[in-house]
Amino acid sequence: MTSSRNSLIPLTILSDHALWPEERRRQALLIGVPDREGGWGDVADIPAPSPFMNRHAAGCLCCTRDPVAMMLAEVFQDRVLGKRPLFREVAVSVASKDRVAVRQQLENDVLVRARYRLVPEDV
């Protein structure tokens, strides 16, 4: 069975999550900012990078996975197991200067690409 591009969870990288429309927030997961009062369906923080980053052998999982990609894997698993509310889309809030780098890291992560569809920034 193949996965259709439309079945992937939309993923938007934002620099100002406050501009996202409230009606979209209710069914979305916000990653990166602990904004529990903003009307989001759920929120998750980005973990700190591993202190072992780039210190182990090539291909080591803790050295090669980006913290945002790791969080996306965790929230997807929690969603499937019913540990998180069902979210229809994900917004990742990052500083403007980091937006391009984060997008490139996520585009290159095979697990992110298998579960999420990166969409153009709309705000």
GROMACS .gro file of C-alpha atoms in nm:
model
  123
    1MET     CA    1   0.000   0.000   0.000
    2THR     CA    2   0.141   0.339  -0.094
    3SER     CA    3   0.081   0.661   0.090
    4SER     CA    4  -0.078   0.947  -0.097
    5ARG     CA    5   0.077   1.290  -0.058
    6ASN     CA    6  -0.260   1.416   0.066
    7SER     CA    7  -0.261   1.171   0.357
    8LEU     CA    8   0.051   1.328   0.507
    9ILE     CA    9   0.006   1.572   0.795
   10PRO     CA   10   0.062   1.932   0.679
   11LEU     CA   11   0.367   2.089   0.846
   12THR     CA   12   0.428   2.463   0.840
   13ILE     CA   13   0.741   2.637   0.964
   14LEU     CA   14   0.657   2.977   1.113
   15SER     CA   15   0.843   3.265   1.267
   16ASP     CA   16   0.534   3.429   1.416
   17HIS     CA   17   0.285   3.171   1.538
   18ALA     CA   18   0.055   3.444   1.677
   19LEU     CA   19  -0.050   3.537   1.322
   20TRP     CA   20  -0.196   3.194   1.250
   21PRO     CA   21  -0.579   3.204   1.226
   22GLU     CA   22  -0.757   3.090   1.541
   23GLU     CA   23  -0.981   2.844   1.352
   24ARG     CA   24  -0.670   2.657   1.232
   25ARG     CA   25  -0.507   2.661   1.576
   26ARG     CA   26  -0.785   2.459   1.740
   27GLN     CA   27  -0.698   2.147   1.541
   28ALA     CA   28  -0.322   2.204   1.518
   29LEU     CA   29  -0.017   2.116   1.721
   30LEU     CA   30   0.229   2.399   1.788
   31ILE     CA   31   0.591   2.294   1.837
   32GLY     CA   32   0.857   2.528   1.970
   33VAL     CA   33   0.670   2.775   2.191
   34PRO     CA   34   0.490   2.690   2.517
   35ASP     CA   35   0.181   2.894   2.417
   36ARG     CA   36  -0.089   2.708   2.608
   37GLU     CA   37  -0.318   3.013   2.611
   38GLY     CA   38  -0.312   3.071   2.233
   39GLY     CA   39  -0.602   2.843   2.145
   40TRP     CA   40  -0.386   2.562   2.004
   41GLY     CA   41  -0.516   2.205   2.006
   42ASP     CA   42  -0.188   2.098   2.164
   43VAL     CA   43   0.165   2.233   2.219
   44ALA     CA   44   0.509   2.071   2.248
   45ASP     CA   45   0.849   2.219   2.319
   46ILE     CA   46   1.160   2.152   2.109
   47PRO     CA   47   1.410   1.954   2.315
   48ALA     CA   48   1.764   2.080   2.358
   49PRO     CA   49   2.014   1.929   2.115
   50SER     CA   50   2.195   1.622   2.239
   51PRO     CA   51   2.518   1.705   2.423
   52PHE     CA   52   2.669   1.418   2.223
   53MET     CA   53   2.583   1.577   1.886
   54ASN     CA   54   2.857   1.489   1.636
   55ARG     CA   55   3.072   1.315   1.900
   56HIS     CA   56   2.981   0.955   1.820
   57ALA     CA   57   3.040   0.743   1.510
   58ALA     CA   58   2.890   0.846   1.178
   59GLY     CA   59   2.525   0.746   1.158
   60CYS     CA   60   2.468   0.743   1.535
   61LEU     CA   61   2.100   0.824   1.589
   62CYS     CA   62   2.158   1.075   1.872
   63CYS     CA   63   2.417   1.259   1.661
   64THR     CA   64   2.233   1.276   1.332
   65ARG     CA   65   1.871   1.355   1.423
   66ASP     CA   66   1.769   1.717   1.450
   67PRO     CA   67   1.577   1.801   1.772
   68VAL     CA   68   1.276   1.922   1.570
   69ALA     CA   69   1.271   1.596   1.370
   70MET     CA   70   1.296   1.398   1.694
   71MET     CA   71   1.001   1.590   1.840
   72LEU     CA   72   0.797   1.535   1.523
   73ALA     CA   73   0.861   1.160   1.551
   74GLU     CA   74   0.760   1.163   1.918
   75VAL     CA   75   0.436   1.357   1.871
   76PHE     CA   76   0.339   1.139   1.573
   77GLN     CA   77   0.383   0.827   1.783
   78ASP     CA   78   0.191   0.983   2.074
   79ARG     CA   79  -0.089   1.079   1.833
   80VAL     CA   80  -0.114   0.722   1.701
   81LEU     CA   81  -0.115   0.579   2.055
   82GLY     CA   82  -0.380   0.827   2.174
   83LYS     CA   83  -0.143   0.999   2.418
   84ARG     CA   84  -0.197   1.337   2.247
   85PRO     CA   85  -0.506   1.500   2.108
   86LEU     CA   86  -0.565   1.432   1.739
   87PHE     CA   87  -0.405   1.714   1.541
   88ARG     CA   88  -0.474   1.777   1.173
   89GLU     CA   89  -0.168   1.990   1.108
   90VAL     CA   90   0.153   2.100   1.275
   91ALA     CA   91   0.313   2.443   1.308
   92VAL     CA   92   0.678   2.463   1.407
   93SER     CA   93   0.774   2.803   1.546
   94VAL     CA   94   1.139   2.899   1.493
   95ALA     CA   95   1.334   3.223   1.478
   96SER     CA   96   1.335   3.386   1.134
   97LYS     CA   97   1.710   3.333   1.101
   98ASP     CA   98   1.668   2.956   1.157
   99ARG     CA   99   1.372   2.896   0.925
  100VAL     CA  100   1.569   2.793   0.615
  101ALA     CA  101   1.806   2.564   0.807
  102VAL     CA  102   1.521   2.391   0.994
  103ARG     CA  103   1.328   2.342   0.671
  104GLN     CA  104   1.631   2.186   0.501
  105GLN     CA  105   1.690   1.952   0.795
  106LEU     CA  106   1.327   1.840   0.791
  107GLU     CA  107   1.324   1.795   0.412
  108ASN     CA  108   1.625   1.565   0.446
  109ASP     CA  109   1.479   1.353   0.727
  110VAL     CA  110   1.324   1.035   0.585
  111LEU     CA  111   1.084   0.985   0.879
  112VAL     CA  112   0.957   1.343   0.861
  113ARG     CA  113   0.896   1.308   0.487
  114ALA     CA  114   0.710   0.981   0.544
  115ARG     CA  115   0.463   1.137   0.789
  116TYR     CA  116   0.446   1.510   0.717
  117ARG     CA  117   0.404   1.732   0.412
  118LEU     CA  118   0.605   2.055   0.434
  119VAL     CA  119   0.385   2.337   0.311
  120PRO     CA  120   0.484   2.689   0.209
  121GLU     CA  121   0.481   2.941   0.489
  122ASP     CA  122   0.152   3.126   0.470
  123VAL     CA  123   0.206   3.387   0.741
   0.00000   0.00000   0.00000
